[in-house]
mmCIF file of C-alpha atoms in Angstrom:
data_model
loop_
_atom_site.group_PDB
_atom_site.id
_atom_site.type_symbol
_atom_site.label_atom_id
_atom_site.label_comp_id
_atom_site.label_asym_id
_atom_site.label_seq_id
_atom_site.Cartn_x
_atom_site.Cartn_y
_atom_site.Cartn_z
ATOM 1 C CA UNK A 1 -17.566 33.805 12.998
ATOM 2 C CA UNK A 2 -19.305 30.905 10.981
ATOM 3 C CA UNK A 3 -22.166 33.216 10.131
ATOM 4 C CA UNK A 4 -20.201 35.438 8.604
ATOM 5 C CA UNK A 5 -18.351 32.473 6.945
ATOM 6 C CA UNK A 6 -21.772 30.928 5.573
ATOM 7 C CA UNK A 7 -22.923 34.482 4.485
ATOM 8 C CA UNK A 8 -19.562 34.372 2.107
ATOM 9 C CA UNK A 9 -20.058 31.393 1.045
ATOM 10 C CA UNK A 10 -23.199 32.078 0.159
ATOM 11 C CA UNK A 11 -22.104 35.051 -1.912
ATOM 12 C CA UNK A 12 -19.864 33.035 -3.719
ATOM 13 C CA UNK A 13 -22.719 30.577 -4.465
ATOM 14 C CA UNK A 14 -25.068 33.408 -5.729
ATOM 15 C CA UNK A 15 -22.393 35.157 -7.738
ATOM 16 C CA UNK A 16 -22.146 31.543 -9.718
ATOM 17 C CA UNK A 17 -25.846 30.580 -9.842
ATOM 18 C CA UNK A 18 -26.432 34.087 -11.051
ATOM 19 C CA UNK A 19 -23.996 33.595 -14.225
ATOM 20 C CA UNK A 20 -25.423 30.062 -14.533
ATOM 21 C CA UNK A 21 -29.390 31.779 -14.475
ATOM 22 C CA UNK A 22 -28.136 34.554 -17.335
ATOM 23 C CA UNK A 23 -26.755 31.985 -19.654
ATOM 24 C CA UNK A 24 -29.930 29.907 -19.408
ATOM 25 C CA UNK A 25 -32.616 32.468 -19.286
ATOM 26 C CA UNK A 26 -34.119 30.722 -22.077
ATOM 27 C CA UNK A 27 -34.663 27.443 -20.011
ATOM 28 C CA UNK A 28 -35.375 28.630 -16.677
ATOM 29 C CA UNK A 29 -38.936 29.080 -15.829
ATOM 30 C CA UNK A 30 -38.326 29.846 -11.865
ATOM 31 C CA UNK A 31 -39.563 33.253 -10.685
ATOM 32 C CA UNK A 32 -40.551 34.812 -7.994
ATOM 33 C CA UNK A 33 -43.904 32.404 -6.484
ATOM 34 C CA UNK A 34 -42.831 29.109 -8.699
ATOM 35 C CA UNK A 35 -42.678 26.896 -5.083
ATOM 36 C CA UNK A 36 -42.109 23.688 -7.238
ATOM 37 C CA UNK A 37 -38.374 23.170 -5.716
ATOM 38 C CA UNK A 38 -39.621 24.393 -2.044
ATOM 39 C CA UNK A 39 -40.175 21.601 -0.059
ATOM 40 C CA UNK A 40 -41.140 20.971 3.164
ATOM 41 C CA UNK A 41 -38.999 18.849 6.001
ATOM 42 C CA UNK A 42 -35.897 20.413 4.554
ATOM 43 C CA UNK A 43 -33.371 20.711 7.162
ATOM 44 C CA UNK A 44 -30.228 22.462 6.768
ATOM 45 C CA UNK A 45 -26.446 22.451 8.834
ATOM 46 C CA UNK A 46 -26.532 24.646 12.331
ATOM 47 C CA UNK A 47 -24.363 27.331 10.872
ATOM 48 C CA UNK A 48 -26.982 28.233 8.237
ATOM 49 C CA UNK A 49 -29.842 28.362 10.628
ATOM 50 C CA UNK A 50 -27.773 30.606 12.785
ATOM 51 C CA UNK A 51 -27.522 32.841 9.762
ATOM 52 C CA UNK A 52 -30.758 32.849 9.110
ATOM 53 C CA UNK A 53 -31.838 33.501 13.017
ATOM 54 C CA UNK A 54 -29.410 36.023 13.376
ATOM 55 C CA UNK A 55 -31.172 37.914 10.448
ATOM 56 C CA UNK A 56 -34.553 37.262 10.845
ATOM 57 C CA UNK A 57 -34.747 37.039 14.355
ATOM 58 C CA UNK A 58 -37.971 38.723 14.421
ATOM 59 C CA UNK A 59 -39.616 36.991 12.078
ATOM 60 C CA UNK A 60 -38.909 33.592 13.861
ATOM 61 C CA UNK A 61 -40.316 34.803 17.228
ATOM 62 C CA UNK A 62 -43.513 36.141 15.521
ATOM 63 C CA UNK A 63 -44.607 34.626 12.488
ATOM 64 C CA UNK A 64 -45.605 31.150 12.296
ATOM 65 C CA UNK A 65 -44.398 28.636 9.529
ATOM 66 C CA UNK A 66 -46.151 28.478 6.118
ATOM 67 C CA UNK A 67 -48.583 25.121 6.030
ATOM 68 C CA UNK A 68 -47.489 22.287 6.183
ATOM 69 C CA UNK A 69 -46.472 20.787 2.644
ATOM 70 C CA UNK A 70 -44.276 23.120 1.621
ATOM 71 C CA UNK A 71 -40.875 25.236 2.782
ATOM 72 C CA UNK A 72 -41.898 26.954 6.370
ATOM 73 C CA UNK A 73 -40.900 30.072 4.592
ATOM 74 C CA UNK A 74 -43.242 30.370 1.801
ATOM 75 C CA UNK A 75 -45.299 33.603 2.348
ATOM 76 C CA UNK A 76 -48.893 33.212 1.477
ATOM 77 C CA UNK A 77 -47.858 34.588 -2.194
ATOM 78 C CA UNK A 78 -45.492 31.947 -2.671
ATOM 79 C CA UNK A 79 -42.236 34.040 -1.873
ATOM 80 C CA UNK A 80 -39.632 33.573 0.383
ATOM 81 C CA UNK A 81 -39.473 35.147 3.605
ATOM 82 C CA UNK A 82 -35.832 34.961 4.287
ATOM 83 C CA UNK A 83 -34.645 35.159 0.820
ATOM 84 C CA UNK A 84 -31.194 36.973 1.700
ATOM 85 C CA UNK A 85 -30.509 34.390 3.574
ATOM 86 C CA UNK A 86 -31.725 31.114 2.182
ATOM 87 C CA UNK A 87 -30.135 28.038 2.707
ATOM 88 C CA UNK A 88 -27.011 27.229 -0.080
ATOM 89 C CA UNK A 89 -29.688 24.266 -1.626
ATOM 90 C CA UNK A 90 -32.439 27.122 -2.253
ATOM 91 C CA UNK A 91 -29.733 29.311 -4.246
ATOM 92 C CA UNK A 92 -29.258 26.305 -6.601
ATOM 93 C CA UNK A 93 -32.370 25.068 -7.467
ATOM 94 C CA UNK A 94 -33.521 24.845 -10.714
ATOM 95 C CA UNK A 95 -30.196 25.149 -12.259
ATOM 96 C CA UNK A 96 -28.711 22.435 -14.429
ATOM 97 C CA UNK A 97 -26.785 20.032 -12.007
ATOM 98 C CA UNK A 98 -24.368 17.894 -12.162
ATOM 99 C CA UNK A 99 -22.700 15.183 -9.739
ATOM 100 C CA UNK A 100 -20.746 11.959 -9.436
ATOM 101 C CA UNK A 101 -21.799 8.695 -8.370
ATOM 102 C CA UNK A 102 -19.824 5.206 -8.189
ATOM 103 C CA UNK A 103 -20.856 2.333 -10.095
ATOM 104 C CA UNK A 104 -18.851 -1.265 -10.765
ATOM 105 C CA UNK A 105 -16.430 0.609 -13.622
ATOM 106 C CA UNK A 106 -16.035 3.406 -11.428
ATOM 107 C CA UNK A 107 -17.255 7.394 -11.076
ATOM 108 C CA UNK A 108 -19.612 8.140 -13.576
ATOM 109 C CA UNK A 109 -21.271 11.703 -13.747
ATOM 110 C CA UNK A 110 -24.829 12.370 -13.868
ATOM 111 C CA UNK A 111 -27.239 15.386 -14.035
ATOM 112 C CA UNK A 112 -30.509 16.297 -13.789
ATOM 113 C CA UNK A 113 -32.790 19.626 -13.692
ATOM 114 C CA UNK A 114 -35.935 20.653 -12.339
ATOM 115 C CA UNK A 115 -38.908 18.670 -15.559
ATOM 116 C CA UNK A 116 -40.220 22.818 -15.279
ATOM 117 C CA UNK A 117 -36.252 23.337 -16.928
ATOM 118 C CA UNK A 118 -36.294 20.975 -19.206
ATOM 119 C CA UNK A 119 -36.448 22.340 -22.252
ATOM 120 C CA UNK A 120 -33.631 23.264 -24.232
ATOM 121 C CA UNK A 121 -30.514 21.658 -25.120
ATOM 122 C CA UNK A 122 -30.287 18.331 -24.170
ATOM 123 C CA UNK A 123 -28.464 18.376 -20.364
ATOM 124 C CA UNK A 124 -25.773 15.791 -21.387
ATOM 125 C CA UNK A 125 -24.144 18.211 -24.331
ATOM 126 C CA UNK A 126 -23.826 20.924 -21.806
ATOM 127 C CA UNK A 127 -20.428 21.863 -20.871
ATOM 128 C CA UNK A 128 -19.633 21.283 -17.105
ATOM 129 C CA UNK A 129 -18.838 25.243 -16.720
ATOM 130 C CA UNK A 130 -22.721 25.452 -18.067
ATOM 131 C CA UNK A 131 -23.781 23.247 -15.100
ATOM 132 C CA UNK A 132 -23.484 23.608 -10.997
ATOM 133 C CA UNK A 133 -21.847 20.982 -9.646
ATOM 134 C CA UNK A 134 -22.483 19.493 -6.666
ATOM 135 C CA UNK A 135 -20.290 18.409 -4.015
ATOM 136 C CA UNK A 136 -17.824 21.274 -3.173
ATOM 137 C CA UNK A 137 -19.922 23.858 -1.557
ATOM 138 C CA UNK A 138 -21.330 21.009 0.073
ATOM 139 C CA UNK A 139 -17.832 20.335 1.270
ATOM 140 C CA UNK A 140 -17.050 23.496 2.407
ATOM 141 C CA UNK A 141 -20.296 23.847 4.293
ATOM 142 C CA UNK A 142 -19.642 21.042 6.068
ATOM 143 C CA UNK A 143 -16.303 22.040 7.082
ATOM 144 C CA UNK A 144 -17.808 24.859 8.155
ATOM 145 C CA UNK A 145 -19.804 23.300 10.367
ATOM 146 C CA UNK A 146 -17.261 20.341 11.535
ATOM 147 C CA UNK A 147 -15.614 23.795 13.043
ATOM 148 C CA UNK A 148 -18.127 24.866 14.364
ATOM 149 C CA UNK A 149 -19.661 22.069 16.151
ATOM 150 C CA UNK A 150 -19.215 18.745 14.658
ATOM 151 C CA UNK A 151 -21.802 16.521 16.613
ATOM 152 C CA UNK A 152 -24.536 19.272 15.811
ATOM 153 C CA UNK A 153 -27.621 17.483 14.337
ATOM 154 C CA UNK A 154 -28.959 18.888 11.176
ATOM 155 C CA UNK A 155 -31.708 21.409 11.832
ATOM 156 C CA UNK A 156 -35.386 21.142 10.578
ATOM 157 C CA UNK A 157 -35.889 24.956 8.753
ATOM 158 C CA UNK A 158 -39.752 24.354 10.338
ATOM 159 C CA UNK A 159 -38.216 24.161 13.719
ATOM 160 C CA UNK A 160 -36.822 27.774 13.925
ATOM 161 C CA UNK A 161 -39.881 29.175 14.262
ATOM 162 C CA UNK A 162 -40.440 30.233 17.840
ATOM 163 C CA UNK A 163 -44.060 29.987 17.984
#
């Protein structure tokens, strides 16, 4: 059942990020083989590397990782090999973000955006709908996995590669 849960939420993710990526087309330079945001080491919650070995099953048993450096998935073109089924942080990346942090007066909101984004209108006069903001998909993909299996260590996207 979580897979199916994770694969909704990450419908609902894509179905925002998309709207965010229309309204700034102007800004966004990712495409298809910019790796910039792909980084290696990432590890992700059990219940999305279920989803993504329940859907690419094959490829984990017979393929081997991408190079060290970057994301194990990279193809050798700079594309994803599991790209329905990325990982929620993939589907954001490169989007204008926003969170909050504590400091001595209290929360205080910050954002940031990939320096290949940058240009454009200056992130702070943004307004928050124009932004993702992290913290509740992050939420709900933890509670996701708390349901699932709670003491579950996060898992290394590297290490789901069978060979």
């Amino acid at each position: 059942m979580s897979a199916d849960e994770v694969a909704v939420l990450h419908a609902e993710v894509e179905r925002e990020a998309r709207r965010l990526h229309v309204l700034h087309a102007e800004r966004l330079a990712c495409a298809r083989g910019c790796t910039s945001c792909c980084q290696d080491e990432l590890t992700v919650f059990p219940v999305e590397a279920d989803l993504i070995r329940s859907r690419y099953d094959e490829l984990l048993a017979t393929a081997a990782p991408h190079a060290a450096g970057a994301c194990a998935f990279l193809d050798d073109a700079g594309a994803c090999r599991v790209y329905d089924a990325r990982p929620y942080v993939c589907r954001t990346q490169g989007l204008p973000l926003r969170w909050f942090d504590e400091d001595e007066a209290g929360p205080v909101e910050l954002r940031d955006i990939c320096p290949l984004n940058d240009a454009g209108a200056p992130l702070e006069s943004l307004p928050e709908d124009e932004c993702w903001t992290l913290g509740p998909a992050e939420e709900r993909l933890a509670t996701l996995q708390v349901h699932a299996d709670a003491d579950a260590p996060r898992v290394s996207l590297r290490s789901l590669f069978r060979r």
